Coordinates of C-alpha atoms in Angstrom, one line a residue:
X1 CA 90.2 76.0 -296.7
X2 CA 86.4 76.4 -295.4
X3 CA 83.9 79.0 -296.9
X4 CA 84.1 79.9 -293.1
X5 CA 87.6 80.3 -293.0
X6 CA 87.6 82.1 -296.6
X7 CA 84.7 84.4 -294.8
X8 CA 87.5 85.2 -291.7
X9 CA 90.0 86.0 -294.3
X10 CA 88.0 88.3 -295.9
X11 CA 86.7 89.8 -293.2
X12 CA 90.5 90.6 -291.8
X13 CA 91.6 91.9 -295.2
X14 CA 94.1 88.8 -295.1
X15 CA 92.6 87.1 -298.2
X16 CA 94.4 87.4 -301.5
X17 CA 92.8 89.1 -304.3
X18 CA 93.6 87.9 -307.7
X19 CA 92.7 89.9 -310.5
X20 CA 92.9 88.6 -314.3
X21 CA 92.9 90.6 -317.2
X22 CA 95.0 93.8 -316.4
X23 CA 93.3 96.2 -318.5
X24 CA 90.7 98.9 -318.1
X25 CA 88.5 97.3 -315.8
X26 CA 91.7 94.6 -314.1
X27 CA 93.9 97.5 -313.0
X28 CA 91.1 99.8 -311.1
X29 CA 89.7 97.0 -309.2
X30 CA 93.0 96.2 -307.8
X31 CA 93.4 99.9 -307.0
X32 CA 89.6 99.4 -305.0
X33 CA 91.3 96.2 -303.3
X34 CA 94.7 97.4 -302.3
X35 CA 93.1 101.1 -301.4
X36 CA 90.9 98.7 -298.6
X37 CA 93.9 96.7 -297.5
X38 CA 94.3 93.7 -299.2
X39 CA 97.3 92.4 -301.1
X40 CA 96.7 91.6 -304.5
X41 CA 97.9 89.2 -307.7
X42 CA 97.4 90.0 -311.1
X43 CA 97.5 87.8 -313.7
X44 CA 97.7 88.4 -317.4
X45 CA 99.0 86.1 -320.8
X46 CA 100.5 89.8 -322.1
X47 CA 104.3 89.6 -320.6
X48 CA 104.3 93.4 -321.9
X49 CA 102.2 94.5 -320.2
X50 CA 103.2 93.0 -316.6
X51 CA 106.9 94.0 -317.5
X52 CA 105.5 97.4 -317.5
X53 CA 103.7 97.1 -314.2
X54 CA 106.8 95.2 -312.5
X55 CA 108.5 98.6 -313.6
X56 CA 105.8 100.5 -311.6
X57 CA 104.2 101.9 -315.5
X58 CA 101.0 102.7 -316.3
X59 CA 99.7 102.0 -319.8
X60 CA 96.6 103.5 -318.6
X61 CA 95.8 107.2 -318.6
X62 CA 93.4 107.2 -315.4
X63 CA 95.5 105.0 -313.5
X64 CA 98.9 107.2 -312.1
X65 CA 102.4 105.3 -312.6
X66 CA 103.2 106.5 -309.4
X67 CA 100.2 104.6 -307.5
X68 CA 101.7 101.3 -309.5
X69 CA 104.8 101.7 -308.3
X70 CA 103.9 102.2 -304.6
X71 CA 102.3 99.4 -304.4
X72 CA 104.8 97.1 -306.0
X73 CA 107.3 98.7 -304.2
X74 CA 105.1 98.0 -300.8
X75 CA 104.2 94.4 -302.3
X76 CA 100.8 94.9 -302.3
X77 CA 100.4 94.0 -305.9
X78 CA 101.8 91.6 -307.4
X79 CA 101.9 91.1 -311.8
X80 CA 102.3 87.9 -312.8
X81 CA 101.9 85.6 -316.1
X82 CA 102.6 82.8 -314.5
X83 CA 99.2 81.3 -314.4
X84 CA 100.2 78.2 -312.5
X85 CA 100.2 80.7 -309.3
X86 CA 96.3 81.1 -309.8
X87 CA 96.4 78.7 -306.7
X88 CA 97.8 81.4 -304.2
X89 CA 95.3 83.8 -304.5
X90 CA 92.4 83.3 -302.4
X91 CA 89.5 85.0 -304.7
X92 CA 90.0 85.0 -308.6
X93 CA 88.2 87.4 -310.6
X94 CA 87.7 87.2 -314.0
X95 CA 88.2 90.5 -316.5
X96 CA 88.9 89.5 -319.6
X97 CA 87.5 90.2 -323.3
X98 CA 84.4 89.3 -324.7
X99 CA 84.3 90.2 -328.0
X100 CA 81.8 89.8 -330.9
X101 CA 83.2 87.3 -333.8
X102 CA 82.9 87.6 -337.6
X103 CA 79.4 87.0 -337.7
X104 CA 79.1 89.5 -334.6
X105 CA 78.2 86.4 -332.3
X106 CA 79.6 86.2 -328.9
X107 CA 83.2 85.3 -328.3
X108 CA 83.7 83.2 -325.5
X109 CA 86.9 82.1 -326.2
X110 CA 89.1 84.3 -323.8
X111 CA 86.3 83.2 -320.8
X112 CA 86.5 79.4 -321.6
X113 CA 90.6 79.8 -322.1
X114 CA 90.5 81.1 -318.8
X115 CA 88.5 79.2 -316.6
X116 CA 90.9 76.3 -318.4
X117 CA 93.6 78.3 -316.6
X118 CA 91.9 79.0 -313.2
X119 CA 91.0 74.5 -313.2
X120 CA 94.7 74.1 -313.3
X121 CA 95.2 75.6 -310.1
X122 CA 91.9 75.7 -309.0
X123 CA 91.9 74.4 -304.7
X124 CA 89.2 73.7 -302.1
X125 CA 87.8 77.5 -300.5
X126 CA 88.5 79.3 -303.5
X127 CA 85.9 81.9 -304.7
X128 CA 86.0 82.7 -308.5
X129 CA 84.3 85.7 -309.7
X130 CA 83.2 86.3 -313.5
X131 CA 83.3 89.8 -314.1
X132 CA 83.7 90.4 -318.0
X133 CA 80.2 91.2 -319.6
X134 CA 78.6 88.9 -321.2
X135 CA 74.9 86.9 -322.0
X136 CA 72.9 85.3 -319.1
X137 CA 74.1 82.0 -318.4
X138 CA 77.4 82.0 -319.2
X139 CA 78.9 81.5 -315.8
X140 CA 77.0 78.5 -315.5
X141 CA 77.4 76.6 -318.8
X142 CA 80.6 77.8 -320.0
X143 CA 82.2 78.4 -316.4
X144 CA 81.0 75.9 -314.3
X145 CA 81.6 73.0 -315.6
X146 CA 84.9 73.8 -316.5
X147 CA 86.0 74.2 -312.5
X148 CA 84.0 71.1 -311.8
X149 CA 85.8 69.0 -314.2
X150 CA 88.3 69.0 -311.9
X151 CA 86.3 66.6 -309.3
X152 CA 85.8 69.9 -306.8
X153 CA 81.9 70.9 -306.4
X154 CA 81.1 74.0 -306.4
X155 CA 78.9 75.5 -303.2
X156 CA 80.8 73.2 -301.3
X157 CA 84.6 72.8 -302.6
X158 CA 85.1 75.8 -304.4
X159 CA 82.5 79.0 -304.5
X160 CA 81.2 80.9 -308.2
X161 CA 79.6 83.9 -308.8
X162 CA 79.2 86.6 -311.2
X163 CA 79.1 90.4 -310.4
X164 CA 79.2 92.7 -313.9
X165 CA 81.8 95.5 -314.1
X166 CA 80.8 98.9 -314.5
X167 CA 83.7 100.8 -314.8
X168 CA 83.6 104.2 -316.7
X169 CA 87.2 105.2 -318.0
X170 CA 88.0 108.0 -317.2
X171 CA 85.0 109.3 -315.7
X172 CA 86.5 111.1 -312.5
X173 CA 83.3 111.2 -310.7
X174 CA 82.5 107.0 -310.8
X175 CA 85.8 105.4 -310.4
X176 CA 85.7 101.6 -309.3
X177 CA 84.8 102.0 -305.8
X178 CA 82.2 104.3 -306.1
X179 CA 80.3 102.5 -308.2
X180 CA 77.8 99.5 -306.2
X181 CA 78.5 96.0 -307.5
X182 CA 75.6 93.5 -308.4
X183 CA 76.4 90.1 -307.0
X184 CA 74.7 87.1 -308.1
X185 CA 76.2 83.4 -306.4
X186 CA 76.1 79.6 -307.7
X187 CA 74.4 79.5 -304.5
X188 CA 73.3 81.6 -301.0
X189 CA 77.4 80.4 -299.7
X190 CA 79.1 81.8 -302.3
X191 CA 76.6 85.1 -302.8
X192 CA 77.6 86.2 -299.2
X193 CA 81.7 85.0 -299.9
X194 CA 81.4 87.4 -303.1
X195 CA 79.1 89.7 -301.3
X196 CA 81.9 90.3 -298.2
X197 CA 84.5 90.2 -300.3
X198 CA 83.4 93.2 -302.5
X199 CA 82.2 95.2 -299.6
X200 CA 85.4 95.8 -298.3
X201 CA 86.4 97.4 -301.4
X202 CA 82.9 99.4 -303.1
X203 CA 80.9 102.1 -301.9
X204 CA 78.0 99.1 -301.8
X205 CA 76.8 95.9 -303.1
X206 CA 73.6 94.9 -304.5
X207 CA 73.0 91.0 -303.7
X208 CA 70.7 89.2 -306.5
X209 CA 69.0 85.7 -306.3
X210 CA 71.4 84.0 -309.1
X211 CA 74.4 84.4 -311.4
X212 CA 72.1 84.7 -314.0
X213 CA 70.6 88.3 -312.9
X214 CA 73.4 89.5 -312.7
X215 CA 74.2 88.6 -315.9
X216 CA 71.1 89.9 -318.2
X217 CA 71.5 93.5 -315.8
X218 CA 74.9 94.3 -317.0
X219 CA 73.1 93.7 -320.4
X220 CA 69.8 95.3 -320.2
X221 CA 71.9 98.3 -318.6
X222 CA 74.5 98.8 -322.1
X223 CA 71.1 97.6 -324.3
X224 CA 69.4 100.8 -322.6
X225 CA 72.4 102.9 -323.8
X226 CA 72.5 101.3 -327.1
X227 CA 68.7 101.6 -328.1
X228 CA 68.2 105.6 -326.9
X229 CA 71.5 106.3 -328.7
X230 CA 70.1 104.7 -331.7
X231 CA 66.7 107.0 -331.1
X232 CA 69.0 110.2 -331.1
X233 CA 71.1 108.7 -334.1
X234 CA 68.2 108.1 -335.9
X235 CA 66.6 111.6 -335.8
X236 CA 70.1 113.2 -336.3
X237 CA 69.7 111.8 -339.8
X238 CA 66.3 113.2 -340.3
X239 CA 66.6 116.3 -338.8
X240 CA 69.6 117.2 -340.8
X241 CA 67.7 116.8 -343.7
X242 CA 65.4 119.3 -342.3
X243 CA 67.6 121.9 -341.4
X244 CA 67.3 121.0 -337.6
X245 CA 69.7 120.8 -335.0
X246 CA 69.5 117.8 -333.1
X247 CA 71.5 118.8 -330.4
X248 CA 69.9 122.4 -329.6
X249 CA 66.6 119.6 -329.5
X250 CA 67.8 117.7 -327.2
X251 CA 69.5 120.5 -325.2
X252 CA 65.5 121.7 -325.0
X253 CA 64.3 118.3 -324.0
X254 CA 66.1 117.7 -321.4
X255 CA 65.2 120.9 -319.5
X256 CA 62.0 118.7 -318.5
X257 CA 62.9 118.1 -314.9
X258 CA 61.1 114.7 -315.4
X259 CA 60.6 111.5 -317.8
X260 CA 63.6 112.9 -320.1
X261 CA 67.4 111.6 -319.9
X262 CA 69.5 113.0 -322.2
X263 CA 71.4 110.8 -324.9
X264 CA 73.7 112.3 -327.9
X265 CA 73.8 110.7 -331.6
X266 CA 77.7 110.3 -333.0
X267 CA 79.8 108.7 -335.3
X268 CA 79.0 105.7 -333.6
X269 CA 79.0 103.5 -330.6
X270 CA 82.7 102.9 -328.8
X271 CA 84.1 101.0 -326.1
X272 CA 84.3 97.3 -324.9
X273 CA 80.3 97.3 -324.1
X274 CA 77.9 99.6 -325.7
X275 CA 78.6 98.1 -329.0
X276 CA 78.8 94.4 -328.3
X277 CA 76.2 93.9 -325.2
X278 CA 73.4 93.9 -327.6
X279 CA 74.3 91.7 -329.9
X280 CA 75.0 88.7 -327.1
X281 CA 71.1 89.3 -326.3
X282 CA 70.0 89.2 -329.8
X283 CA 72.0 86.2 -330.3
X284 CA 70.7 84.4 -326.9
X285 CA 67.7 85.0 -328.3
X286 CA 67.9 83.1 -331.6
X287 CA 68.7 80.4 -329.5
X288 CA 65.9 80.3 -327.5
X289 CA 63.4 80.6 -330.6
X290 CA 63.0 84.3 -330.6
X291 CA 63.7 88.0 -332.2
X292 CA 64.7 91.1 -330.6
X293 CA 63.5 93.2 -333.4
X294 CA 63.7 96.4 -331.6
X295 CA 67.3 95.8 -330.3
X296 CA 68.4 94.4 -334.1
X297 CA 67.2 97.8 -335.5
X298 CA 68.9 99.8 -333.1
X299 CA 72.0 98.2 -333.8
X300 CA 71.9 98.6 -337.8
X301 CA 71.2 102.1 -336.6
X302 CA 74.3 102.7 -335.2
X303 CA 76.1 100.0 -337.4
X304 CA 75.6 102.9 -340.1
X305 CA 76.8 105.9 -338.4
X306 CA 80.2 105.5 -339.5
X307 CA 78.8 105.3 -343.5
X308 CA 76.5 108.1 -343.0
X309 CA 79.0 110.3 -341.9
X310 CA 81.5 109.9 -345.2
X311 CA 77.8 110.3 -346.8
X312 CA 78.1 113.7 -345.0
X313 CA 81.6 114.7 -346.1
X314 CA 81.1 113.7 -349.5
X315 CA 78.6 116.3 -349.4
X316 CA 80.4 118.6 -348.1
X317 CA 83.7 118.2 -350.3
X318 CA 81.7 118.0 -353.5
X319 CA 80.0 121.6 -352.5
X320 CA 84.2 122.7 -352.5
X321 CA 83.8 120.7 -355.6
X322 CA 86.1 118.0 -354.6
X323 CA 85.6 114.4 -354.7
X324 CA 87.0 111.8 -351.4
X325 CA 89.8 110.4 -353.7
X326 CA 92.9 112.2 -353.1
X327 CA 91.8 114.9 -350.3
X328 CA 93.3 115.5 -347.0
X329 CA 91.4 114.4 -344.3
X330 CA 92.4 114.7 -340.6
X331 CA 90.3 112.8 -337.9
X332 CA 90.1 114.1 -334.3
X333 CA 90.4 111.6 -332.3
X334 CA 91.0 107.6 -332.1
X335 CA 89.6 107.1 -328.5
X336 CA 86.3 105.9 -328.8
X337 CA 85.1 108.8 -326.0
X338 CA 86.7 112.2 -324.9
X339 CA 89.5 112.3 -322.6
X340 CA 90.2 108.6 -322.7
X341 CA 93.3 107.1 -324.3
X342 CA 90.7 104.0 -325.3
X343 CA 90.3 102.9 -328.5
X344 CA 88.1 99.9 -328.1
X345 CA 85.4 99.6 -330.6
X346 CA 86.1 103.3 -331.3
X347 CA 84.1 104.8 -334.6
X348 CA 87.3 106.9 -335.6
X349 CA 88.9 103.0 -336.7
X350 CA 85.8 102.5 -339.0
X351 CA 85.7 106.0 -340.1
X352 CA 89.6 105.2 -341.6
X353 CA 88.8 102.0 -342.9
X354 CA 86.2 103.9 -345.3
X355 CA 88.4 106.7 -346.2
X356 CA 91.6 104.8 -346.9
X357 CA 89.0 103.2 -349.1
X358 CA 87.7 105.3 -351.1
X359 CA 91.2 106.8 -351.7
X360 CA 91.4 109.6 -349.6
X361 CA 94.9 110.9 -348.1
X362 CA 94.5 109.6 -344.4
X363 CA 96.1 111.5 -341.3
X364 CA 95.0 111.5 -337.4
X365 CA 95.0 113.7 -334.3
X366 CA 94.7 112.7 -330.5
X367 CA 96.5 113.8 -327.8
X368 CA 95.6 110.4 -326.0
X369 CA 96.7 108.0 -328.2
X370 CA 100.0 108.8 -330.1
X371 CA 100.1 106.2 -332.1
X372 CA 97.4 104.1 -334.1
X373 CA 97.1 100.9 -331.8
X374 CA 96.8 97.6 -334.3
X375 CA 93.2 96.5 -333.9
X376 CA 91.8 93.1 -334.2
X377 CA 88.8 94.3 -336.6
X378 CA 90.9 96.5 -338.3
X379 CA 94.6 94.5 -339.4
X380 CA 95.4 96.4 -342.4
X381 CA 95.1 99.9 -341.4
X382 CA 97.9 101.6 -341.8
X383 CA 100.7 102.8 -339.1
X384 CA 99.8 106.0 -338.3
X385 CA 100.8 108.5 -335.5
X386 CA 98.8 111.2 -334.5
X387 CA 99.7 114.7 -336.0
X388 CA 100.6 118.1 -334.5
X389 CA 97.7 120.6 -335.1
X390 CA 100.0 123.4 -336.8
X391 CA 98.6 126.0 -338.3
X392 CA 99.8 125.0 -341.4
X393 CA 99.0 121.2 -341.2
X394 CA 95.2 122.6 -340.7
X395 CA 95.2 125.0 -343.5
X396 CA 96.9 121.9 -345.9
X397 CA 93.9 119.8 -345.0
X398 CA 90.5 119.0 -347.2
X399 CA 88.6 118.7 -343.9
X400 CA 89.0 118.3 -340.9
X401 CA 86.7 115.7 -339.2
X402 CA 85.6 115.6 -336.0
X403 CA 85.3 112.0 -334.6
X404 CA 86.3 112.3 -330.4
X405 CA 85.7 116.0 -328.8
X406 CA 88.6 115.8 -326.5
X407 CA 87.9 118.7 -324.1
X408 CA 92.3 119.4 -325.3
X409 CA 91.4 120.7 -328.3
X410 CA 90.6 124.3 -329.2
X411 CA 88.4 124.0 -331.3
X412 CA 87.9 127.9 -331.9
X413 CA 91.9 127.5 -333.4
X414 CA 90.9 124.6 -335.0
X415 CA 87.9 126.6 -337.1
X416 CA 90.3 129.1 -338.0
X417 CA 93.2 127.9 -339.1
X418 CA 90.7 124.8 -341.2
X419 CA 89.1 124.9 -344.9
X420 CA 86.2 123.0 -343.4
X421 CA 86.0 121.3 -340.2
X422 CA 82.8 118.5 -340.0
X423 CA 81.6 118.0 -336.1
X424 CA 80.3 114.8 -335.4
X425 CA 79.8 115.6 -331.5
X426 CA 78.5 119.2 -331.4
X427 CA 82.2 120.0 -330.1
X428 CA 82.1 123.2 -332.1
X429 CA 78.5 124.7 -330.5
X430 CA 80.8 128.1 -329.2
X431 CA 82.7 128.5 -331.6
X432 CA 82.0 132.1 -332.8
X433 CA 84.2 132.9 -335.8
X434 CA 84.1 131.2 -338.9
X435 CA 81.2 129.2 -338.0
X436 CA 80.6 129.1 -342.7
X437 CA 83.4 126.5 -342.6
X438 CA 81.6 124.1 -340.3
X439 CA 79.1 121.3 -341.1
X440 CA 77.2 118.7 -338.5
X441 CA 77.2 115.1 -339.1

């Protein structure tokens, strides 16, 4: 098949739309696709989770079990592990991991492993897509030559590009096709191919000169999140020591109608991109001879958050004149945002980590995630589900500690029936009554 005939394809909503990588960013792009027309595959290595699918389940909050089912029951979507059937979709997009290692350098693996998998299959027309965020030039070196291994050129046998996901769990206002997709090609053939295909499917597209601007916009994007989160972090810790509010400040800042966004310090950063995007900069950089030094600093910044907020409720328990070893302390929340049953990167895993080691007796709240996920940075936490908020188990509690203000919680009960309650995210600003047993962190 033709770029032409992959063009007429596209343009008749006959094309194929594979989709690898069926998590938070897989699953609502394939709603976009099959919501404009087009029948699509999905491929991931996790049978669980494409057992669920092929049983029309969700494992995703924002995304209805109902929709799933429709859709396999219409056979417009299609799970799949099989990766050998790569070769029947038309247009492969790539959404898989990219984690930070160890040593918090990138983690290309999944991306290499996968573009192994796509070579397999890989046939003359096809467009493949790199979605998953990651540091400018990856598509080309680690990508690239991995398709054309397999004799096919790309521009001419096969077309590459790379358009950055922006997806925003849970945010009901921006879901996947509301959101306008950057597109940069190998070349001006493959731009347009990725260009059509994604405007049958997104409110708009935003064509760019190569793969490689989209690549550093996705990151200067989560590196602008990153850095004014670190400024708000950072004067959270001062102003506490001052006796300031930091969030009645910055509820008064951002009444200026003009050079003023808003951002809002926490227990940390969470979620697949805030947290890691910065670091793939800061280690491009190395490479290439130089130093972020303001992105490094804002990054120990919010590296810290986590320790500075056991800092906080040590202070707090000693005032009760009890020590962390051998208190009761419930966290709020295991998503790494409100409302979200996502616990990527979430600072509620780190916050555990600390108190299970420094002895204190553990337990967990969120009405999003039942039960504590396994997660790769954290292996030996403990099996943990999350705990009804009786009055009683609050009242048996040290402290209660605030990591994820779900918008379920009441956190005026909460207060009440607590001994202390420590509020990472503001979550208790209207609470009225018993406002002597909270403290800010």
């Amino acid at each position: 098949m033709s770029g032409q005939q992959l063009a007429e394809k596209l343009g008749n909503q006959t094309a194929v739309i594979g989709v690898i990588g069926l998590g938070y960013v897989g699953l609502p792009l394939i709603r976009a696709f099959t919501s404009a027309g087009f029948r699509c595959m999905g491929f991931d290595v996790d049978q669980s989770k494409v057992d669920k699918l092929n049983a029309g389940q969700s494992y995703i909050k924002h995304i209805d079990p109902s929709l799933i089912k429709a859709l396999i029951t219409e056979k417009k979507f299609e799970p799949t592990s099989d990766m050998s059937r790569l070769r029947e979709a038309d247009c492969v997009i790539i959404c898989v991991p990219t984690p930070l290692n160890e040593s918090r350098d990138p983690d290309l693996s999944y991306i290499e492993g996968t573009a192994h998998s796509i070579a397999k299959a890989l046939r003359p027309g096809q467009l493949v897509v790199l979605e998953s965020t990651t540091h400018p030039t990856t598509t080309r070196v680690n990508v690239l030559p991995v398709l054309e291994a397999t004799g096919l050129k790309a521009g001419s046998d096969f077309f590459l590009a790379f358009s950055p996901e922006r997806e925003d769990p849970g945010n009901p206002t921006f879901s996947a096709e509301g959101i306008p997709k950057v597109v940069g090609g190998y070349d001006p053939v493959s731009t347009e191919l990725a260009c059509t295909m994604y405007s049958k499917a997104v409110v708009r597209v935003v064509p760019v000169s190569s793969m490689e601007i989209a690549e550093a916009c996705k990151i200067l994007e989560n590196t602008y999140r990153a850095v004014n989160i670190a400024l708000v972090n950072e004067l959270k810790m001062l102003y506490d020591k001052m006796g300031i509010d930091v969030w009645e400040v910055i509820d008064a800042a951002k009444t200026k109608p003009f050079g003023f966004q808003a951002f809002y310090p926490g227990p940390g950063l969470g979620g697949h991109c805030i947290p890691i995007d910065p670091f793939y900069l800061t280690w491009l950089a190395r490479k290439h001879g130089e130093q972020t030094r303001f992105i490094e600093l804002a990054g120990e910044i919010n590296v810290h958050m986590p320790s500075y907020v056991i800092t906080r409720l040590a202070e707090f328990l000693n005032d009760a004149g009890k020590p962390i070893k051998g208190s009761k302390i419930c966290i709020l929340g295991a998503a790494y945002k409100k409302d979200v049953d996502d616990p990527r990167e979430s600072p509620s895993f780190e916050l555990m980590k600390i108190l299970i080691s420094r002895k204190a007796d553990l337990s967990y709240n969120d009405p999003h995630v039942p039960v504590l996920p396994k997660m790769r940075h954290y292996p030996d936490l403990p099996h943990m589900e999350s705990q009804e908020l009786t009055p009683e188990f609050l009242a048996s509690q040290d402290c209660v500690l605030i990591s994820t203000d779900h918008s379920a919680y009441d956190y005026q009960y909460i207060v009440k029936h607590s001994k202390f309650v420590l509020d990472t995210r503001n979550a208790t600003k209207n609470v009225v009554e018993g406002r002597e047993k909270i403290r800010k962190a």
